[in-house]
PDB file of C-alpha atoms in Angstrom:
ATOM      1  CA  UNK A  27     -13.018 237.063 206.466  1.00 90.00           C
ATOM      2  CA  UNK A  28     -13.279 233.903 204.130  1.00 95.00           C
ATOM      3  CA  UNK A  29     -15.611 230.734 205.104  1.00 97.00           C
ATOM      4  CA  UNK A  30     -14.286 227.836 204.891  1.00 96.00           C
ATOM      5  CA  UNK A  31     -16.156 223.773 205.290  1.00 97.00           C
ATOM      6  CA  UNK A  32     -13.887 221.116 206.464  1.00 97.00           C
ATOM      7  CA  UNK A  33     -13.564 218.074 204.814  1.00 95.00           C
ATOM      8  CA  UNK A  34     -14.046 214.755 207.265  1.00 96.00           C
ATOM      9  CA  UNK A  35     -10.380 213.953 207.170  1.00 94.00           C
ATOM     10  CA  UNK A  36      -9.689 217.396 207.118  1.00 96.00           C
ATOM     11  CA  UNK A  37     -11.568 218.136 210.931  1.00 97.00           C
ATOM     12  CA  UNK A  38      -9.756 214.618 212.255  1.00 96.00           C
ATOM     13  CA  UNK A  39      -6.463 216.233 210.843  1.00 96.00           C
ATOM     14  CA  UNK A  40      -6.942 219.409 212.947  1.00 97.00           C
ATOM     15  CA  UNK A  41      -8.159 217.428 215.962  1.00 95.00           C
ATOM     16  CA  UNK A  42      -5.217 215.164 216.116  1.00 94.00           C
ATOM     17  CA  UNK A  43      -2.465 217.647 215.561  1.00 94.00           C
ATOM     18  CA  UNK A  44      -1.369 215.850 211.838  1.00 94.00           C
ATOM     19  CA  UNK A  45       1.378 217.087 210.467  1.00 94.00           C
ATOM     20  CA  UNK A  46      -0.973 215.884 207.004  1.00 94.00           C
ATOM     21  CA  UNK A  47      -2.082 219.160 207.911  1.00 94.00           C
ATOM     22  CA  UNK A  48      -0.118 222.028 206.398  1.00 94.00           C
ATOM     23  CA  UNK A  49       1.092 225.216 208.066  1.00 93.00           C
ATOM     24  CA  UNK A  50      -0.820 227.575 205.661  1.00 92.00           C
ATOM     25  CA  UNK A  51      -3.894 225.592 206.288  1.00 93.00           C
ATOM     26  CA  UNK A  52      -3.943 225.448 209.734  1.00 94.00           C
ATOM     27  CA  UNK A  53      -3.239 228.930 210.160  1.00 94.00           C
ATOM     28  CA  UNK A  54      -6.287 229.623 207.948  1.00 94.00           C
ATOM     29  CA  UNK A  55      -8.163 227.806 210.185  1.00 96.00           C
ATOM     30  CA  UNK A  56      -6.580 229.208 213.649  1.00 96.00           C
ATOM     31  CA  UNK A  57      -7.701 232.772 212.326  1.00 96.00           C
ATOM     32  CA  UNK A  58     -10.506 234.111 214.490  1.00 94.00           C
ATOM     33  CA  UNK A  59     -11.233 236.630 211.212  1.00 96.00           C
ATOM     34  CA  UNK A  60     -12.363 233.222 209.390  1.00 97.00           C
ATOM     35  CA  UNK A  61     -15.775 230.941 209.858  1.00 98.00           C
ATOM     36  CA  UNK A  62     -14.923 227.704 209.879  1.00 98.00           C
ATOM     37  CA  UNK A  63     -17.620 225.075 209.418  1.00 98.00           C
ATOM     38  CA  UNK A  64     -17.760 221.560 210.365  1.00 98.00           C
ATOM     39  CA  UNK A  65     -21.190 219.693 208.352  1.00 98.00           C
ATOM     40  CA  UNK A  66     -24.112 217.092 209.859  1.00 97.00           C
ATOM     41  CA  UNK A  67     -22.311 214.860 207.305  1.00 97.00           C
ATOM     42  CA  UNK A  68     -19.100 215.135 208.465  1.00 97.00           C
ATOM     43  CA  UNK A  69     -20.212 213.663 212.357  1.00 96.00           C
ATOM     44  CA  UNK A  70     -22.665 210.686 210.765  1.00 95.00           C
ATOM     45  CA  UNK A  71     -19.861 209.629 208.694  1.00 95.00           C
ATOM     46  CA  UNK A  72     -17.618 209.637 211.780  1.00 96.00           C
ATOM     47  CA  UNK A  73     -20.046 208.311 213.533  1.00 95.00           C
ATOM     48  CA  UNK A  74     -20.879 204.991 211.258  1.00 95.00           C
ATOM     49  CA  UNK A  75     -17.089 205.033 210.869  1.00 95.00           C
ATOM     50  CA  UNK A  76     -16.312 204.559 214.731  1.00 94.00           C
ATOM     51  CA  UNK A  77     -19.363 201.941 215.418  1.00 95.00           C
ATOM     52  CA  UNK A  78     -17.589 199.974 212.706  1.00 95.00           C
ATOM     53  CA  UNK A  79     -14.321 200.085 214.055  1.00 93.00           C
ATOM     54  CA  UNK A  80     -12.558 201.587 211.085  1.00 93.00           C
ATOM     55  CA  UNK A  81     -11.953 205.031 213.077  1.00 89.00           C
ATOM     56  CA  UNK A  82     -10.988 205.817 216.468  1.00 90.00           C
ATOM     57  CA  UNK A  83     -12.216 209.667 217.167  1.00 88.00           C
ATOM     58  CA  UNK A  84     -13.597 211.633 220.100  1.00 88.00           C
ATOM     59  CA  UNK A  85     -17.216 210.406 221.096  1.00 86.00           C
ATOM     60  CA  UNK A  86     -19.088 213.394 221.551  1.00 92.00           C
ATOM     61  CA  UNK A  87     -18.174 215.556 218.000  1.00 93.00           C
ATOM     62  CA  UNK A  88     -20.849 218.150 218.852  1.00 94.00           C
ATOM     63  CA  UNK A  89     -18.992 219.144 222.415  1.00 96.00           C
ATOM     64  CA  UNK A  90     -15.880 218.705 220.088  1.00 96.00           C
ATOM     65  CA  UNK A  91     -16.742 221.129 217.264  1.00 97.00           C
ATOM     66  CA  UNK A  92     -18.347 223.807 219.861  1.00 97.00           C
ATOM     67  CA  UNK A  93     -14.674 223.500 221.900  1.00 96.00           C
ATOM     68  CA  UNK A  94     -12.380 224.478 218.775  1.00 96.00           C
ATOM     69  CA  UNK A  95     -14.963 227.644 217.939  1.00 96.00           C
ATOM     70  CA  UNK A  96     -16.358 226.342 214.652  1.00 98.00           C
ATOM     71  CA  UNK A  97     -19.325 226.431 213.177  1.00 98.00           C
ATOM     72  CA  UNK A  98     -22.172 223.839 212.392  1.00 98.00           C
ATOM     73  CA  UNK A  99     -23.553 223.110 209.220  1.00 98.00           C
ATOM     74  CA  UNK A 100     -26.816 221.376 209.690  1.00 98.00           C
ATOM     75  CA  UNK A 101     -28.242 219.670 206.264  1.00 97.00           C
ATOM     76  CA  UNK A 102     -30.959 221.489 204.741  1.00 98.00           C
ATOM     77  CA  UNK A 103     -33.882 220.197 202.154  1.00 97.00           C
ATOM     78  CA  UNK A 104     -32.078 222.312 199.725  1.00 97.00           C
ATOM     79  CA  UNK A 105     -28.690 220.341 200.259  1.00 97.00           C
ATOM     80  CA  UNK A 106     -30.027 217.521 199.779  1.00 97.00           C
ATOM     81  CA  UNK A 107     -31.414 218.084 196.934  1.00 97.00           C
ATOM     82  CA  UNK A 108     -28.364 219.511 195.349  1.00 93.00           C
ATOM     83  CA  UNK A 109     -26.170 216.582 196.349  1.00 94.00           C
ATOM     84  CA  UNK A 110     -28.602 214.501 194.647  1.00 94.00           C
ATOM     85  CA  UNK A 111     -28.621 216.073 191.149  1.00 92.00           C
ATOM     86  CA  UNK A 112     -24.711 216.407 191.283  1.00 91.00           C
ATOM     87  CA  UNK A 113     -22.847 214.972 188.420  1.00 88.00           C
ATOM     88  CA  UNK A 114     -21.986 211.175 189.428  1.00 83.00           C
ATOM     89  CA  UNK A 115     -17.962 211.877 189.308  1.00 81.00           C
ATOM     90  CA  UNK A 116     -17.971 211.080 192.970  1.00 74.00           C
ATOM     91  CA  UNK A 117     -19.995 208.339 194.739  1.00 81.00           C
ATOM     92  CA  UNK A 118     -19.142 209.059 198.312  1.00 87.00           C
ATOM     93  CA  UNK A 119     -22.756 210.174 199.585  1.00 92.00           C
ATOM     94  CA  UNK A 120     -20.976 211.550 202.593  1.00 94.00           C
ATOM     95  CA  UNK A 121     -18.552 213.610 199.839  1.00 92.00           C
ATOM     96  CA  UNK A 122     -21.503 214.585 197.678  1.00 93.00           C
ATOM     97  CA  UNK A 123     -23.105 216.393 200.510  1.00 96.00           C
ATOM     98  CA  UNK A 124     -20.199 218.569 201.235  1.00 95.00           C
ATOM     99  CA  UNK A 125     -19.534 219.258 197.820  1.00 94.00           C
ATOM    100  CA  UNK A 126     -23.348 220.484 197.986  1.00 95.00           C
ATOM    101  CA  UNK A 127     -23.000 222.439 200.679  1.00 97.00           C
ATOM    102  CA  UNK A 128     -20.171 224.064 199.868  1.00 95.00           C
ATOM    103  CA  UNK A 129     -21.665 225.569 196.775  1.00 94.00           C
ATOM    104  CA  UNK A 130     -25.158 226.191 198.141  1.00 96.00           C
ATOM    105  CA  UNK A 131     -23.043 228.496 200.865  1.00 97.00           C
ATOM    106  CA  UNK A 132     -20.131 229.865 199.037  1.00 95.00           C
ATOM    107  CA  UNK A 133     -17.928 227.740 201.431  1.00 96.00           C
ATOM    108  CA  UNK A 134     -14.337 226.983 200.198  1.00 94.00           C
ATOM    109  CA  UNK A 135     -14.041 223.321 201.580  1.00 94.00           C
ATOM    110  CA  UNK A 136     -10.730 222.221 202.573  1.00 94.00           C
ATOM    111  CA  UNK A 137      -9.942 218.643 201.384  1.00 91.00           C
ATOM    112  CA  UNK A 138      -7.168 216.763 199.762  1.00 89.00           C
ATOM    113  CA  UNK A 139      -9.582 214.736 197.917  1.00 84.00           C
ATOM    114  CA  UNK A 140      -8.971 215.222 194.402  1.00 82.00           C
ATOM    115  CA  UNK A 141     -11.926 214.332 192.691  1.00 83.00           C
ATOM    116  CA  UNK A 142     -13.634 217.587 194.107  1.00 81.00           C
ATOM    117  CA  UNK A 143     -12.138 219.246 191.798  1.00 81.00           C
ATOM    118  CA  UNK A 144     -14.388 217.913 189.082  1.00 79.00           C
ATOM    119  CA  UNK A 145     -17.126 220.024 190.397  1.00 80.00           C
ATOM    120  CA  UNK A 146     -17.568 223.637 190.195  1.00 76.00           C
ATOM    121  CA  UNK A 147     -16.703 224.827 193.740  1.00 72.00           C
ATOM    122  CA  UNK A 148     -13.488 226.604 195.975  1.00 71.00           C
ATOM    123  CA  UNK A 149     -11.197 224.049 197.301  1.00 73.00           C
ATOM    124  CA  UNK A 150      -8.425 224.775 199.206  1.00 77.00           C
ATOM    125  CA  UNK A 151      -6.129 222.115 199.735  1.00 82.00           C
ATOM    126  CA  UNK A 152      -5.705 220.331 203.457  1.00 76.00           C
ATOM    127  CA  UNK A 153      -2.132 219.958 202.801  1.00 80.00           C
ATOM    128  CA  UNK A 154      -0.921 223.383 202.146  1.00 77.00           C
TER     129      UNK A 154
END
């Protein structure tokens, strides 16, 4: 079993049948043997993103996320914390939290976001 923690553009991806999304990835994520986990973060940034009008995406993400079987990550103290003493190669406080969470749960998080890579975490990419 691995455990993986989608990146925001990786969920919308999944959710709107992209072909952005590559075979080996999705069938990662398909697997019932794997925890897939979709982060707090990941639905506020939606969220702001849709009230804004720069995203069109389903209204109700926690229905959403419960229907396609994976797994919530809420935001802890702890994350928060870690996020906040990350090294400033990213800015993206939405991107810093996942990066957190990632390594405060041994998640590999599935992004194409290259700049993740300047952290010390598993990455798997989206596009695969």
């Amino acid at each position: 079993m691995q455990r993986f923690l989608l990146d925001t553009h990786t969920l919308l991806w999944w959710l709107n049948d992209s072909p952005q999304l590559g075979p080996r990835c999705r069938k990662m994520i398909r697997n019932d043997r794997n925890q897939v986990f979709v982060s707090a973060a990941t639905t506020w940034e939606i969220s702001i993103k849709m009230a804004i009008g720069k995203l069109k995406a389903p209204e109700d993400m926690d229905s959403v996320v419960d229907d396609e079987g994976f797994s919530k990550l809420p935001i802890s103290l702890y994350h928060g914390q870690l996020a906040g003493s990350l090294p400033a190669h990213h800015r993206d406080p939405f991107d810093r939290m996942l990066i957190a969470q990632a390594q405060a749960e041994g998640l590999i998080l599935i992004t194409e976001n290259k700049n993740f890579s300047l952290y010390s975490l598993l990455l798997k990419s989206a596009s695969d």
